[in-house]
Coordinates of C-alpha atoms and ligand atoms in Angstrom, one line a residue:
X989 CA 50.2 -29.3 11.2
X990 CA 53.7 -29.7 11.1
X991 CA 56.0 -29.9 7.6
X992 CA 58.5 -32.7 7.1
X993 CA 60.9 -31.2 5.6
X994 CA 63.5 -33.1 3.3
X995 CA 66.0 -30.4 2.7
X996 CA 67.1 -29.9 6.4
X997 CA 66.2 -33.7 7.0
X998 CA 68.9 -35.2 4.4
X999 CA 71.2 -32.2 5.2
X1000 CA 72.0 -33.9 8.6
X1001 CA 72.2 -37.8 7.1
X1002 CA 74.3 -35.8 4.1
X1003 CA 76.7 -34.7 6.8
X1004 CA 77.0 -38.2 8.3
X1005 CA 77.9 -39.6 5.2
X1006 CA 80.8 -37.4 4.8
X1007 CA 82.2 -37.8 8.4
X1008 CA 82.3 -41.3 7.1
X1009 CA 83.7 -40.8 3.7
X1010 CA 86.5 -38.7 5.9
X1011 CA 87.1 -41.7 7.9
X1012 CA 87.8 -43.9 4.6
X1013 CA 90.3 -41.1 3.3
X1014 CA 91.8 -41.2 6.9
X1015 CA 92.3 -45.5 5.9
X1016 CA 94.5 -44.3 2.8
X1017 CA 91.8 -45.1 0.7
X1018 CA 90.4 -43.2 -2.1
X1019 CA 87.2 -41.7 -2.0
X1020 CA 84.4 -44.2 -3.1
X1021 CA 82.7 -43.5 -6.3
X1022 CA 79.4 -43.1 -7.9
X1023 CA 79.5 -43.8 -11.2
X1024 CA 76.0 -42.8 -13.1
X1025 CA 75.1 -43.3 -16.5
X1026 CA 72.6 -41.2 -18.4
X1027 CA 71.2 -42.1 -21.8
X1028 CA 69.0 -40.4 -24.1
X1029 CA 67.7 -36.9 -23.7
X1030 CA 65.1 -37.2 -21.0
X1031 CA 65.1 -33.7 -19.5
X1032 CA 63.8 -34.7 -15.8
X1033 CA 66.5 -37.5 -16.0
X1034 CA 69.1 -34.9 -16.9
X1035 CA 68.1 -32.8 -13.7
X1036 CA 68.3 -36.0 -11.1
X1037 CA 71.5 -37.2 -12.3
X1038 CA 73.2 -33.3 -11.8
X1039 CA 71.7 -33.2 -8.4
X1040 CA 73.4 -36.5 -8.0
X1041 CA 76.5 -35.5 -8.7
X1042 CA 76.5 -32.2 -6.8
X1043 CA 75.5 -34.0 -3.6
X1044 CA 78.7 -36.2 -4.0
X1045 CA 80.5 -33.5 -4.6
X1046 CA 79.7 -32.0 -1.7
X1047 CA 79.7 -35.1 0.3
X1048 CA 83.5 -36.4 -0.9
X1049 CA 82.3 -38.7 -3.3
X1050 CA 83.5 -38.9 -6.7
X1051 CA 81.5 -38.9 -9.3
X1052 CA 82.1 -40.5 -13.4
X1053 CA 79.2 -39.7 -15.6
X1054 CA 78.2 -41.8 -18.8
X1055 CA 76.5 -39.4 -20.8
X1056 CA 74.8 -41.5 -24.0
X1057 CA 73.3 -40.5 -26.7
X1058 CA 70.4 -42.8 -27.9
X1059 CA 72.2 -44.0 -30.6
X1060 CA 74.9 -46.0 -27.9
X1061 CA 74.1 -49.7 -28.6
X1062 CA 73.1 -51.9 -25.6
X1063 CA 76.3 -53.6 -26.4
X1064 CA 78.3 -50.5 -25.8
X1065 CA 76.5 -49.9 -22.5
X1066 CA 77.1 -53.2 -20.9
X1067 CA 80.3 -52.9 -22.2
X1068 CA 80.8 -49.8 -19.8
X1069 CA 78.7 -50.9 -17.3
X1070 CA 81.6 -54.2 -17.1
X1071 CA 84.6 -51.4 -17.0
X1072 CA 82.7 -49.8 -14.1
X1073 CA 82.6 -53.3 -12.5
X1074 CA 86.1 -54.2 -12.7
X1075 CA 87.3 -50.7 -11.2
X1076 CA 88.3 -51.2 -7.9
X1077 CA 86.9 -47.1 -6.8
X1078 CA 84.1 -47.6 -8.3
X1079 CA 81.3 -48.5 -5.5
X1080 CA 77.8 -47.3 -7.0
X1081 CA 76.8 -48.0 -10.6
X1082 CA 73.4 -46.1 -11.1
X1083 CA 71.8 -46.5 -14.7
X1084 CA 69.0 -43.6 -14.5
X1085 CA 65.6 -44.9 -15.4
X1086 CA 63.9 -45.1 -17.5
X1087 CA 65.9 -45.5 -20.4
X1088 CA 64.8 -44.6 -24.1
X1089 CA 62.1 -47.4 -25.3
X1090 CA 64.6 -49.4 -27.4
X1091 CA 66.3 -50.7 -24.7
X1092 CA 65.7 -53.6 -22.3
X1093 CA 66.1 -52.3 -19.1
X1094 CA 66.5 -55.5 -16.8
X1095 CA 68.8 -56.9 -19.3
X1096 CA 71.2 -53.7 -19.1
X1097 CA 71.2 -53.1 -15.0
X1098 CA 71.4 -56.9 -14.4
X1099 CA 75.2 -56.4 -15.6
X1100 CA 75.7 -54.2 -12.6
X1101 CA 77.5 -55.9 -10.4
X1102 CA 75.6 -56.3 -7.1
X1103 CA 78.2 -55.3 -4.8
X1104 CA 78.0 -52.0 -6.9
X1105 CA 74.3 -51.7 -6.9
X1106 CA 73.6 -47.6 -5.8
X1107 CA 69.6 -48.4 -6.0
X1108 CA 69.0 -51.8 -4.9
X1109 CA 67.6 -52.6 -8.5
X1110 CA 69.3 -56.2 -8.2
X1111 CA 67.6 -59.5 -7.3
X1112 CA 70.0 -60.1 -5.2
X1113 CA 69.7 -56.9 -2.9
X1114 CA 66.2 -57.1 -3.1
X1115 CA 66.2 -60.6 -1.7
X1116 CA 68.7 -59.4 1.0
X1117 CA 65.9 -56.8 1.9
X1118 CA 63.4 -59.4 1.4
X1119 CA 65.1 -61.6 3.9
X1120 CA 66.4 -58.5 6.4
X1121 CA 69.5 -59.0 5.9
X1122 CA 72.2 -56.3 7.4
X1123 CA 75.1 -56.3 4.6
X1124 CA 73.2 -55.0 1.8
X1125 CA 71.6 -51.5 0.1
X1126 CA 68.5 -50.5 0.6
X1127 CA 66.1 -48.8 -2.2
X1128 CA 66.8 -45.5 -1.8
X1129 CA 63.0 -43.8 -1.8
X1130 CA 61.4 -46.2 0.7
X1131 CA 64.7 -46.1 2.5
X1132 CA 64.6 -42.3 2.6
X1133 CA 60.9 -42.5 3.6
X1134 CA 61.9 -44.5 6.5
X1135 CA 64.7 -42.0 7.5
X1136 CA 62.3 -38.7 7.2
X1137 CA 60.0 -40.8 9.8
X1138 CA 62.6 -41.3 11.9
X1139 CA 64.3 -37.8 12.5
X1140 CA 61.2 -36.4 13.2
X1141 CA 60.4 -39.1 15.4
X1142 CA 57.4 -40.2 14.0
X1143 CA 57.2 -44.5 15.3
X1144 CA 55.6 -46.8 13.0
X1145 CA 55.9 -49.6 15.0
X1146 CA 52.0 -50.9 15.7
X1147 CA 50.8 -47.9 13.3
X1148 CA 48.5 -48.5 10.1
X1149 CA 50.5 -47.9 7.1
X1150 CA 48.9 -47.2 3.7
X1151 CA 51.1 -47.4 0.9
X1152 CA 48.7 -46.3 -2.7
X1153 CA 51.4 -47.6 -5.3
X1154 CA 53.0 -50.6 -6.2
X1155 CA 56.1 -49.8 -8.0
X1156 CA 59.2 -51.6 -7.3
X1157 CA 61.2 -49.1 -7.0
X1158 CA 58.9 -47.6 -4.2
X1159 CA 55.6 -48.9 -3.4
X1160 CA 56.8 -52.5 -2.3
X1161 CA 59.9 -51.8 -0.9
X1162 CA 58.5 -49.1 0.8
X1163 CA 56.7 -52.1 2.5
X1164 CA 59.0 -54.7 3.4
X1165 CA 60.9 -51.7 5.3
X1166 CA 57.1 -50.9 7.4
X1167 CA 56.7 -54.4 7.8
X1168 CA 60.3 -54.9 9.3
X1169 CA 59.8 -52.0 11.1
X1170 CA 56.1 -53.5 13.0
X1171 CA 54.2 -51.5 11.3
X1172 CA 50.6 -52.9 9.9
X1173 CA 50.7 -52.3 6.0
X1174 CA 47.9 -51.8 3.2
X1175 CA 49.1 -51.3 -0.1
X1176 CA 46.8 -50.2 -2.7
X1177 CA 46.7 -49.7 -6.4
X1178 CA 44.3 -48.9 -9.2
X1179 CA 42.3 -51.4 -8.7
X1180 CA 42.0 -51.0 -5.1
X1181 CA 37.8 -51.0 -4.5
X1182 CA 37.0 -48.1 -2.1
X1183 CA 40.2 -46.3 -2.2
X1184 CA 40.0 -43.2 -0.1
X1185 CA 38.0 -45.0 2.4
X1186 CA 40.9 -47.6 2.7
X1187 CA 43.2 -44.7 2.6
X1188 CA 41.5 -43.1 5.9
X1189 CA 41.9 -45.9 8.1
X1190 CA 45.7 -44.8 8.2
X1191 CA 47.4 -43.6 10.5
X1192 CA 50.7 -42.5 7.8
X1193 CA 49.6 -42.2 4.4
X1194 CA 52.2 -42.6 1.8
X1195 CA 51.3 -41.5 -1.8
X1196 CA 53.5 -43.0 -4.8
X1197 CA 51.7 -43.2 -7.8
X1198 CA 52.7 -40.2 -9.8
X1199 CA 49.4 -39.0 -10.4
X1200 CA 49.2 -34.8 -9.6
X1201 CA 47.8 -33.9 -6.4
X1202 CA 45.7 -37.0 -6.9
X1203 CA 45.5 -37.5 -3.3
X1204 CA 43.0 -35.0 -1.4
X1205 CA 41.4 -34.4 1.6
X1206 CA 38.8 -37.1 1.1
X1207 CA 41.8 -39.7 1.9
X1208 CA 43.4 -38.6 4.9
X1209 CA 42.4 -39.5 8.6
X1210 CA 42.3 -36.3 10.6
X1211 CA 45.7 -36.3 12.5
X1212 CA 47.4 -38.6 9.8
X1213 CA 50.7 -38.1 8.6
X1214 CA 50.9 -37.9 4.8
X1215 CA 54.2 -38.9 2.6
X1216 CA 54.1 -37.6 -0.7
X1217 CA 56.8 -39.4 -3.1
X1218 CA 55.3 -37.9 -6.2
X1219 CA 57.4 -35.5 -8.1
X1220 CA 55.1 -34.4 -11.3
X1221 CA 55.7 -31.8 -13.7
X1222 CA 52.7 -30.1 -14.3
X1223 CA 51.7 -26.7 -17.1
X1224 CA 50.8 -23.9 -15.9
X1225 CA 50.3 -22.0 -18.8
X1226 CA 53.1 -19.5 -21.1
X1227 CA 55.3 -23.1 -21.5
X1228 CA 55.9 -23.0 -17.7
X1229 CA 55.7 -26.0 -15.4
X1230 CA 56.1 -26.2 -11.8
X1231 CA 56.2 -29.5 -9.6
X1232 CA 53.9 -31.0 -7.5
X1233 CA 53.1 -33.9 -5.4
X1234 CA 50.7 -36.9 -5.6
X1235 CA 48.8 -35.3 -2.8
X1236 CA 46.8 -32.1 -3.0
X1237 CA 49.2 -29.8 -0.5
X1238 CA 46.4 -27.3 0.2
X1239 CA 43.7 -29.1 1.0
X1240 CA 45.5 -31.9 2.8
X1241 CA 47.3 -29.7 5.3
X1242 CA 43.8 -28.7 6.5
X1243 CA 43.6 -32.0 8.1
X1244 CA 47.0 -33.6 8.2
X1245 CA 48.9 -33.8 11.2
X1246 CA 52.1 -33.9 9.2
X1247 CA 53.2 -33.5 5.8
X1248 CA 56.0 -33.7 3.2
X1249 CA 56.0 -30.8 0.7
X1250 CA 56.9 -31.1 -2.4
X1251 CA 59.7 -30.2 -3.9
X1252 CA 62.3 -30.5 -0.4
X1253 CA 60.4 -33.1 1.0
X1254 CA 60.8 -36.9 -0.2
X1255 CA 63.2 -36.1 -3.0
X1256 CA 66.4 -34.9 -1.4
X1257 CA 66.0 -38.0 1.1
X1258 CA 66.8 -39.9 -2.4
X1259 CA 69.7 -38.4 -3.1
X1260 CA 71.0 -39.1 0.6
X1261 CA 70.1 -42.8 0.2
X1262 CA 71.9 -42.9 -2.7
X1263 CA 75.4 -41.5 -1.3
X1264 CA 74.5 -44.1 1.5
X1265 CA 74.4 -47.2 -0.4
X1266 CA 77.6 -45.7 -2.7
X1267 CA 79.6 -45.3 0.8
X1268 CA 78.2 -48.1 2.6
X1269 CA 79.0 -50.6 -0.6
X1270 CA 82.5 -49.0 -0.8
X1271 CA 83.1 -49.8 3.0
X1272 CA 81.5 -53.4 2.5
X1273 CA 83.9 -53.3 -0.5
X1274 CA 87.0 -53.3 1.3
X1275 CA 86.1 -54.7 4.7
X1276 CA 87.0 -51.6 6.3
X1277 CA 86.8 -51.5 9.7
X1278 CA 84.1 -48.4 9.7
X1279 CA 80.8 -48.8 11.5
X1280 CA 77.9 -46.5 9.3
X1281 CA 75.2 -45.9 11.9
X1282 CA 72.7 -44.4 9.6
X1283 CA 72.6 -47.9 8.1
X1284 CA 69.2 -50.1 7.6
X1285 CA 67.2 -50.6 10.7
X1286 CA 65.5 -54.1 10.5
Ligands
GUN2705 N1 64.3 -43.0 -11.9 C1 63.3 -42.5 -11.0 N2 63.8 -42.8 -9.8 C2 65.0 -43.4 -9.9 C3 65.9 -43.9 -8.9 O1 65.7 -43.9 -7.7 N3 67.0 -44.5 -9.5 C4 67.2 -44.6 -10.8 N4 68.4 -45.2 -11.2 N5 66.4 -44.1 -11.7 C5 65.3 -43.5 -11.2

């Protein structure tokens, strides 16, 4: 049974976005920017957006971070969101979901400018996905999912794909990017009749429904290969939590032929996709003459 492992995996697409971040400084150019905005006090929210900004760091991007109270009007943030717009380093604008109840979320990111878009949450780049288009983001989970599959090789092309989730920020992207990529795609949900039998049939098993270790044994083909995209907090007793998966890890890798762990499987491929689309916008941005090879394969 062999582990996918995200840390190493997004450690060498990491490093090809900032040989290409060096190339844009090497352009006289500044360094693109990811700017993020954080509202409210949502403690797992708090933890993405610092690993965010660390992996920019470390890749040459600059980061600006909106920290909000919950008090900010919605006013106030599109207000911000337009400053972010009209800044000419600025390349990503990520608004980290979900946002505190009281605000309407489509209404805030559909300010975002779509050229800035860091997580293909805009019609627009989701139609350019829809339609396979090159010059565009790509949603950073599925397209991370779609990376991890790659560097280890593993072809979808021809291969059943089971997708249990239907989330638009995973679940059907996630399937437009199998699709374009020939492979045969299921996706399944709560209402899905039968589940782990329909789950079995497939050959790569991808589990994105945020349900912990939901996903056992009982659904996996012998041989499969399983993608866990859950990150769950879970007690364990004394106030501690730890984090798990969708998929039960133990009982899985008895029959998996491959599997992502969780955490350093799925999750650091996020953050890579997301210093992708901030570079690969910025680059797009400027029409600068810079090819980024790590870019969407349709
Ligand atoms: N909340 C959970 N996942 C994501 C993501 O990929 N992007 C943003 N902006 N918020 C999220």
């Amino acid at each position: 049974m062999q582990i996918l492992d995200g840390k190493v995996c997004s450690d060498f697409y990491r490093a090809q976005v900032s040989e290409t971040v060096k190339k844009i400084i090497a352009l006289n150019e500044k360094p693109p920017r990811l700017s993020v905005f954080l509202v409210g006090d949502n403690q797992s929210s708090a933890m993405y957006i610092r690993m965010k900004e660390k992996a920019c760091r470390e890749t040459g991007i600059e980061t600006r971070t909106h920290v909000l109270s919950e008090e900010t009007s919605e006013a106030d943030i599109i207000e911000l969101i337009k400053k972010e717009n009209a800044d000419s380093q600025t390349s990503g604008i990520l608004v980290q979901l979900p946002l505190p109840k009281k605000y309407n979320e489509t209404r805030i990111l559909s300010n975002i400018e779509a050229a800035k878009d860091a997580d293909c949450f805009l019609p627009e780049n989701i139609g350019h996905m829809f339609l396979g288009n090159k010059e565009t983001v790509i949603s950073c989970t599925p397209l991370g999912v779609m990376k991890l599959l790659n560097y280890y090789k593993i072809d979808v092309a021809g291969k059943d794909v089971c997708i249990i989730g239907r989330s638009n920020i995973v679940g059907k992207p996630l399937a437009l990017l199998m699709l374009a990529a020939n492979a045969t795609v299921t996706i399944c949900h709560s209402k899905t009749k039968n589940l782990p039998e329909v789950a079995k049939r497939a050959d790569i098993l991808v589990a994105a429904i945020g349900r912990a270790r939901m996903i056992d044994e009982t659904y996996v083909k012998p041989g499969a290969v399983v993608v866990d995209v859950g990150i769950n907090h879970v007690e364990v007793g004394n106030g501690k939590s730890e984090t798990c998966g969708d998929c039960d890890f133990e009982k899985i890798s008895k029959v998996a032929g491959a599997i992502t762990p969780v955490p350093k499987g799925v999750g650091p491929m996020t953050i890579a996709m997301v210093l992708y689309n901030t570079v690969y916008n910025y680059i797009l941005m400027k029409k600068l003459d810079i090819k980024m090879d790590i870019g969407p394969k349709f």
